[in-house]
PDB file of C-alpha atoms in Angstrom:
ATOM      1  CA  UNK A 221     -19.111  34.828 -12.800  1.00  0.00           C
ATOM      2  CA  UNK A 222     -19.652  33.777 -16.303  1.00  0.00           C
ATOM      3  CA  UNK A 223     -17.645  35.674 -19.763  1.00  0.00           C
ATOM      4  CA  UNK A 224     -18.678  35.260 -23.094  1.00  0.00           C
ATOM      5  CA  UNK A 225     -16.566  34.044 -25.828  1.00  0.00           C
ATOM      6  CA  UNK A 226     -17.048  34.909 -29.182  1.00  0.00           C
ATOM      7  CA  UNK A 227     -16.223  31.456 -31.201  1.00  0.00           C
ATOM      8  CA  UNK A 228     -15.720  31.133 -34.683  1.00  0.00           C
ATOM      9  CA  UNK A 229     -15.388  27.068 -35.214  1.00  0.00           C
ATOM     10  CA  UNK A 230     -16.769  24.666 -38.032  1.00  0.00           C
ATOM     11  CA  UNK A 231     -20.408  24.340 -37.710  1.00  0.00           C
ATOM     12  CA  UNK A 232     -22.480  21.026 -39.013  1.00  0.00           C
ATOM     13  CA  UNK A 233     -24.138  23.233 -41.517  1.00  0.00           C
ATOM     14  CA  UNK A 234     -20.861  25.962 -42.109  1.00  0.00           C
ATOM     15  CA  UNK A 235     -18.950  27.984 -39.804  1.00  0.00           C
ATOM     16  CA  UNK A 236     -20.439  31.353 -37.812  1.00  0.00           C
ATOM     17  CA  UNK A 237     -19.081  33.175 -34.866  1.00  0.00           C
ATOM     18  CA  UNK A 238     -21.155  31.665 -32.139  1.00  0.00           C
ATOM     19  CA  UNK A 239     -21.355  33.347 -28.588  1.00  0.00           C
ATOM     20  CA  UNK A 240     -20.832  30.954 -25.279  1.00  0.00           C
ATOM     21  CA  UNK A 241     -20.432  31.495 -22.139  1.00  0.00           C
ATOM     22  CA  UNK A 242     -17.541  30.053 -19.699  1.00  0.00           C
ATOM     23  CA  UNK A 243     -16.857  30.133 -15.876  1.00  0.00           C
ATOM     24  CA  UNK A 244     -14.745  33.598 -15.398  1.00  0.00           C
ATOM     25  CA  UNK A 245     -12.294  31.742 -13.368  1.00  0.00           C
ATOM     26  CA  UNK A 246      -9.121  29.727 -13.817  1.00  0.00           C
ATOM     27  CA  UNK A 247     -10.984  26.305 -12.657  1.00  0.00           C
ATOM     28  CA  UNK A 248      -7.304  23.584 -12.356  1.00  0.00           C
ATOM     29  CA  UNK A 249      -7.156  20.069 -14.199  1.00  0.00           C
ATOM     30  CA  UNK A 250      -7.728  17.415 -11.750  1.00  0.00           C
ATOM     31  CA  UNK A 251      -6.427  13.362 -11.501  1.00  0.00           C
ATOM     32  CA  UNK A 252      -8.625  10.623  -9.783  1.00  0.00           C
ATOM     33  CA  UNK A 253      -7.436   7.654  -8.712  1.00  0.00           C
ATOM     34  CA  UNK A 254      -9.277   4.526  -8.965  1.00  0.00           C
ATOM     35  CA  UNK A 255      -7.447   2.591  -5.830  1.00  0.00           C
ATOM     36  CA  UNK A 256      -8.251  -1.474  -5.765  1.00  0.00           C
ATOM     37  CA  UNK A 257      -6.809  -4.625  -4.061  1.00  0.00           C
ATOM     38  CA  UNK A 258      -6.661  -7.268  -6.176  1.00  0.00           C
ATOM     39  CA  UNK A 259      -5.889  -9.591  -2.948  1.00  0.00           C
ATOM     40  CA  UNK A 260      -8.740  -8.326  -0.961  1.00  0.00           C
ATOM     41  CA  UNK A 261     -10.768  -7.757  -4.105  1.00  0.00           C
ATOM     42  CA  UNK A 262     -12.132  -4.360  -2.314  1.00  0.00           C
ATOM     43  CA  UNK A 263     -12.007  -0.482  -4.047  1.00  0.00           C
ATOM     44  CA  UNK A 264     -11.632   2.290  -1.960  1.00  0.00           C
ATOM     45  CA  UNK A 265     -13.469   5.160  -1.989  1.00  0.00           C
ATOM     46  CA  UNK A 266     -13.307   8.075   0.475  1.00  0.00           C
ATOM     47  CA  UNK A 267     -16.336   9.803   2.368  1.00  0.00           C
ATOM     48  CA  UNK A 268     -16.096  13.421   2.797  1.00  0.00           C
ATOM     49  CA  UNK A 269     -18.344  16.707   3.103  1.00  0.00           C
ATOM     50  CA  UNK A 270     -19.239  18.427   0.062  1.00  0.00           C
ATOM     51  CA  UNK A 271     -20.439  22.024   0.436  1.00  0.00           C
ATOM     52  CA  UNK A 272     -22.064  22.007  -3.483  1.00  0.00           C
ATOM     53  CA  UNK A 273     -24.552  19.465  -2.045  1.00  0.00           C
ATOM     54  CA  UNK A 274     -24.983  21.042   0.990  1.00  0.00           C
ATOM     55  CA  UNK A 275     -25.567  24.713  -1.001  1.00  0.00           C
ATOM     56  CA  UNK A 276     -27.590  23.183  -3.467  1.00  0.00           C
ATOM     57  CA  UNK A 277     -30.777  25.333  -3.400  1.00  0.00           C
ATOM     58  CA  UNK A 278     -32.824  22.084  -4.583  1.00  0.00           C
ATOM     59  CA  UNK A 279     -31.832  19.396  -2.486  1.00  0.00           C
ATOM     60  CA  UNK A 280     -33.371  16.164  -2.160  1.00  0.00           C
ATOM     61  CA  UNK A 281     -34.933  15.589   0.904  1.00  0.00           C
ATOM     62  CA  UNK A 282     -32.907  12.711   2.010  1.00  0.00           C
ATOM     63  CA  UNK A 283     -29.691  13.399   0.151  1.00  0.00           C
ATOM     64  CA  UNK A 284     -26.486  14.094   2.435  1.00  0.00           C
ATOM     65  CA  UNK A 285     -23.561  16.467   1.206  1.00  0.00           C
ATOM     66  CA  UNK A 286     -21.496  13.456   2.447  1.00  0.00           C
ATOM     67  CA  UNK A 287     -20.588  12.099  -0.575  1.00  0.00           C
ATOM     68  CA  UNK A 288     -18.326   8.635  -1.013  1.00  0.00           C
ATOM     69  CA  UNK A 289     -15.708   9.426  -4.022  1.00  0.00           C
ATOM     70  CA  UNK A 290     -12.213   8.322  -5.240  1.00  0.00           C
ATOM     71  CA  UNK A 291      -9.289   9.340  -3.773  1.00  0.00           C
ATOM     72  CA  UNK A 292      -8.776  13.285  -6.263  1.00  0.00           C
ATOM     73  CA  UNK A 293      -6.846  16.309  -6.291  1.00  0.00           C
ATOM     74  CA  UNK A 294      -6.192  19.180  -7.968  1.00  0.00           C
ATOM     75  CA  UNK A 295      -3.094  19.708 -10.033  1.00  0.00           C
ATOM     76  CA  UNK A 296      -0.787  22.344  -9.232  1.00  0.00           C
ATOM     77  CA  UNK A 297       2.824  23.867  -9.863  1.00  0.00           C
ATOM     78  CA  UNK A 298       3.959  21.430 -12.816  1.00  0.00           C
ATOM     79  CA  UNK A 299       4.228  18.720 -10.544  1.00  0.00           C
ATOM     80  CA  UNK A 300       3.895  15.739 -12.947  1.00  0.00           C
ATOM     81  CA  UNK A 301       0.141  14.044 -12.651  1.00  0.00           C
ATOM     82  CA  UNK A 302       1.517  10.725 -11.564  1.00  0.00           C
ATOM     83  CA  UNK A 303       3.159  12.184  -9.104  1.00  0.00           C
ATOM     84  CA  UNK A 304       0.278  13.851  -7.784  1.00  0.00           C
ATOM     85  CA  UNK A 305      -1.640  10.595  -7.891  1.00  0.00           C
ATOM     86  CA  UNK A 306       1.141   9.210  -5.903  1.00  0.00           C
ATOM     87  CA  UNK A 307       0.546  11.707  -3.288  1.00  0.00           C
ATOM     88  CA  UNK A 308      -3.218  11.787  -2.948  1.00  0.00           C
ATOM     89  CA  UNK A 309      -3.259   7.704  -2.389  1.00  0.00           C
ATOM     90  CA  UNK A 310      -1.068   8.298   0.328  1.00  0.00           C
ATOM     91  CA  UNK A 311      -2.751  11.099   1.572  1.00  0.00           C
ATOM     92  CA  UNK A 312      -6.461   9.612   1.641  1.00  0.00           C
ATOM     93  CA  UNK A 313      -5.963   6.327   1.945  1.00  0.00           C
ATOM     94  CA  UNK A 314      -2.823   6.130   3.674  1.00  0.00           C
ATOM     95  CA  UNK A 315      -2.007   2.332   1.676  1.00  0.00           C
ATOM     96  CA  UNK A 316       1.162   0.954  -0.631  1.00  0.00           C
ATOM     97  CA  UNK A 317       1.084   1.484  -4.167  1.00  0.00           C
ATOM     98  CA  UNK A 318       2.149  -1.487  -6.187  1.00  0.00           C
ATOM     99  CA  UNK A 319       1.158  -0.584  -9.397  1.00  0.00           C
ATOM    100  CA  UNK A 320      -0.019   3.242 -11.067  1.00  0.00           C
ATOM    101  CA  UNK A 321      -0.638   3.880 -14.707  1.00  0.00           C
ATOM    102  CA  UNK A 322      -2.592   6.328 -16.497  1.00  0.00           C
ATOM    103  CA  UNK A 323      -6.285   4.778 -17.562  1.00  0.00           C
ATOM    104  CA  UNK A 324      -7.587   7.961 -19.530  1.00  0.00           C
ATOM    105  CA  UNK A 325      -8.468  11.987 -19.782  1.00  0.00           C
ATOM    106  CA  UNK A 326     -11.586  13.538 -20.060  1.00  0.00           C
ATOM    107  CA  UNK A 327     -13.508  17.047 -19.660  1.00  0.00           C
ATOM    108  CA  UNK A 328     -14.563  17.267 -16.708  1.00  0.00           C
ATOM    109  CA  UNK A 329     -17.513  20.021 -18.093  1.00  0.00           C
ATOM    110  CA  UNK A 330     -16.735  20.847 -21.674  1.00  0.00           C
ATOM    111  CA  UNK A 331     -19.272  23.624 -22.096  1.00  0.00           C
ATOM    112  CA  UNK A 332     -18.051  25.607 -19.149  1.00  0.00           C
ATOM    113  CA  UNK A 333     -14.719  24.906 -18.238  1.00  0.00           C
ATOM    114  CA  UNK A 334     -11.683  24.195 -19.788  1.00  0.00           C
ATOM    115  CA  UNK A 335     -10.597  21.635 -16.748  1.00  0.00           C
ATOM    116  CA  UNK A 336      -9.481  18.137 -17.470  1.00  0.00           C
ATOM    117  CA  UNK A 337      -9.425  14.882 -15.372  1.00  0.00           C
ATOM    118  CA  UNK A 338      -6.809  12.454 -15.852  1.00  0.00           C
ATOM    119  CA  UNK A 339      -8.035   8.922 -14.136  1.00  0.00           C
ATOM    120  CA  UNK A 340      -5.062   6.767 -12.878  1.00  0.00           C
ATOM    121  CA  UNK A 341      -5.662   3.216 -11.688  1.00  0.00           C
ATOM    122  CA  UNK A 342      -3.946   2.090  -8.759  1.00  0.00           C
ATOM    123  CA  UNK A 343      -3.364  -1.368  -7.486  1.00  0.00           C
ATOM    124  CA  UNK A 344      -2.922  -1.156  -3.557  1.00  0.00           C
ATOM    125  CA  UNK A 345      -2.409  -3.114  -0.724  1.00  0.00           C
ATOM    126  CA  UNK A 346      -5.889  -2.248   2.272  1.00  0.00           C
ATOM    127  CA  UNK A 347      -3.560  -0.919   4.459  1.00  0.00           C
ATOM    128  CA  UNK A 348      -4.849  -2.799   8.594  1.00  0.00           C
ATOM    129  CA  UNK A 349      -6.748   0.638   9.377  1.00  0.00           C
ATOM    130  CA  UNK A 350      -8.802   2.807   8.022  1.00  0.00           C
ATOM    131  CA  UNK A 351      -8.522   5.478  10.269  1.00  0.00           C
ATOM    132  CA  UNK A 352     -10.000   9.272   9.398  1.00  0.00           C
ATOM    133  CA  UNK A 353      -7.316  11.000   6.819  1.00  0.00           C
ATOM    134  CA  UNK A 354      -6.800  14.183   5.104  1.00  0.00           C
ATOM    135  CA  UNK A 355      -4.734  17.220   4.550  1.00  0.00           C
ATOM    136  CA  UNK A 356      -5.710  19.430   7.869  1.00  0.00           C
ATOM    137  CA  UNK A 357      -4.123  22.418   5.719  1.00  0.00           C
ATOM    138  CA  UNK A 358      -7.077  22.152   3.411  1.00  0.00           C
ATOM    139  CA  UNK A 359      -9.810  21.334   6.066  1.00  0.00           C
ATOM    140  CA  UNK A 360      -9.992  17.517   4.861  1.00  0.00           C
ATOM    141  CA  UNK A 361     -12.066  14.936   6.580  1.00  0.00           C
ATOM    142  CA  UNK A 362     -11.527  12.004   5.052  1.00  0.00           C
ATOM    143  CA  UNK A 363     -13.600   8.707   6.024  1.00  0.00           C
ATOM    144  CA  UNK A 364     -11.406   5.361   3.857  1.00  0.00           C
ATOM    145  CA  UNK A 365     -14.215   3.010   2.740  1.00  0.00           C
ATOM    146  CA  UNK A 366     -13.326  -0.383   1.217  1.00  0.00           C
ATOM    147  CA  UNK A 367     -16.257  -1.717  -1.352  1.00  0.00           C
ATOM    148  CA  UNK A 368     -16.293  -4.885  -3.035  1.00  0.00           C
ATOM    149  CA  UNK A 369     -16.973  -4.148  -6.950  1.00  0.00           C
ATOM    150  CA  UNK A 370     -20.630  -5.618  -6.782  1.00  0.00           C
ATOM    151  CA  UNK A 371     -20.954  -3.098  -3.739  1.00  0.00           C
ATOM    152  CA  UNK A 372     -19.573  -0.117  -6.157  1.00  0.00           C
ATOM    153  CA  UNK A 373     -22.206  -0.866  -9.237  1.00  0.00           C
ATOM    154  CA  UNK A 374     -25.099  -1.838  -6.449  1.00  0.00           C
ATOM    155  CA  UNK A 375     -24.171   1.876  -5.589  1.00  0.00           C
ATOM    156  CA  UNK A 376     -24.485   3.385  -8.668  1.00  0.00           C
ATOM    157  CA  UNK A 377     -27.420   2.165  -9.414  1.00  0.00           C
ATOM    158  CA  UNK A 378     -28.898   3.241  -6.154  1.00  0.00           C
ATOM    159  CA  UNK A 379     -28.120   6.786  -6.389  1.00  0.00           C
ATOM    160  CA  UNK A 380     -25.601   6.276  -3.247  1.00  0.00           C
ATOM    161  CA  UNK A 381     -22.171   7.686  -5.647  1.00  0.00           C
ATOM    162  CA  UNK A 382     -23.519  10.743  -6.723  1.00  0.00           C
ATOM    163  CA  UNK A 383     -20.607  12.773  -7.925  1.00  0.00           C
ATOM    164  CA  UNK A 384     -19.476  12.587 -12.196  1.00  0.00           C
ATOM    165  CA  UNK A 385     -15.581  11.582 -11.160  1.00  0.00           C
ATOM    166  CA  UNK A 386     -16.524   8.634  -8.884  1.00  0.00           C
ATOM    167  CA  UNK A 387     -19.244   7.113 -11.652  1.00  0.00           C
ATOM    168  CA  UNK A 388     -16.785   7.727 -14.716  1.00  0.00           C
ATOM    169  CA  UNK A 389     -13.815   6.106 -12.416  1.00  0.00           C
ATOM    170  CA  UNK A 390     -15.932   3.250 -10.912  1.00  0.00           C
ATOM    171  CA  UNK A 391     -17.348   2.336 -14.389  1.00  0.00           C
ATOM    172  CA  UNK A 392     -14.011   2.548 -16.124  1.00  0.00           C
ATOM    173  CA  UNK A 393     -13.250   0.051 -13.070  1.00  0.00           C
ATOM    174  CA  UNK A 394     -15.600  -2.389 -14.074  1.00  0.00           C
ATOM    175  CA  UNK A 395     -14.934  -2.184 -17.644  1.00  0.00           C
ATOM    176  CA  UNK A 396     -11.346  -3.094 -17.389  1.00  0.00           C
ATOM    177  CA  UNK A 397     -11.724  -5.540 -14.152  1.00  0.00           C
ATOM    178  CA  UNK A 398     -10.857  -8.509 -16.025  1.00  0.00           C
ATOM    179  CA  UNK A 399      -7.723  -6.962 -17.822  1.00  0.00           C
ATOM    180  CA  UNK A 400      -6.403  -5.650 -14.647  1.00  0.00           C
ATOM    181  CA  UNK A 401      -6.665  -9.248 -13.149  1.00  0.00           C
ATOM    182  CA  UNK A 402      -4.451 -10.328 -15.816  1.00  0.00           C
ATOM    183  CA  UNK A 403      -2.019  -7.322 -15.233  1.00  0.00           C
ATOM    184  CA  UNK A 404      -1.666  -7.612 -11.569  1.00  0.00           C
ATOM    185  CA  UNK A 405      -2.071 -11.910 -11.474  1.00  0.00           C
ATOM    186  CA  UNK A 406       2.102 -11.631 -11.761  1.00  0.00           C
ATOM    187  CA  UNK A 407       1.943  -8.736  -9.105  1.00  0.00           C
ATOM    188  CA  UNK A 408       0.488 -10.341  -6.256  1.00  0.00           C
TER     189      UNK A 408
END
């Protein structure tokens, strides 16, 4: 499961061959898409089954491998990232896109994998339903859930997001809440 590397790289204190150890597998870059209404003032997030909660050999007693996350997906073929974004908004949230940039990259675990996430920021129209979504190819089961902000960081601090993507994405979200207002105040 796991290869070592043998890594020679500039140290603090001078440069050694240091020996790490990475997945053994070709883990793909991902995007997340922070979706929000600016109208309705509401994020969505999607609720879906998890099996690395589920499988997790210490779980907490009353923690549920149904996790609530941001609309994701793995990237695939060279098909450009925005592109990609484009699709999984439609896909798991089944709403209009009126606005999609690129809001930053990061690792998504720099000491095992080489994977990066690139978060896009979506402004949307709440489509009238929310009905269950998902790519049936894949085995999706996706629930739509439509948060107001204070709901989102009430949830992080209650332990209810639980997942690394969905805390980076929700808190680059409230970060940059007031900017977007001003980006999207012509858009409405």
């Amino acid at each position: 499961m796991f290869r070592k590397c043998l890594i020679t790289h500039k140290r603090h204190e001078g440069g050694v061959p240091i020996e790490r150890e990475m997945l053994n597998m070709s883990y793909p870059d991902s995007v997340a898409v922070i979706a929000y209404d600016p109208v309705d003032e509401s994020l969505a997030l999607v609720e879906q089954f998890r099996s690395g909660p589920f499988l997790n050999p210490f779980p907490d007693l009353d923690a549920s491998p149904w996790l609530t996350e941001v609309v994701a997906g793995s990237v695939a073929n060279n098909i450009p990232l925005i592109d990609i974004a484009r699709r999984e908004v439609q896909e798991e949230l089944g709403c209009e896109i009126i606005d999609l940039f690129e809001a930053c990259r990061y690792f998504t675990n720099p000491a095992l994998l080489t994977a990066q996430t690139t978060l896009f920021c979506a402004q949307v129209r709440k489509p009238d339903n929310s009905e269950i979504r998902g790519d049936d190819a894949y085995g999706e089961n996706l629930k739509p859930i439509w948060i107001p902000i204070g709901t989102a960081k009430s949830w992080i601090k209650d332990g209810t997001i639980r997942d690394a993507m969905t805390l980076v994405s929700v808190q680059w979200l409230i970060l940059n809440i007031d900017d977007l207002r001003k980006r999207w105040e012509t858009r409405r």
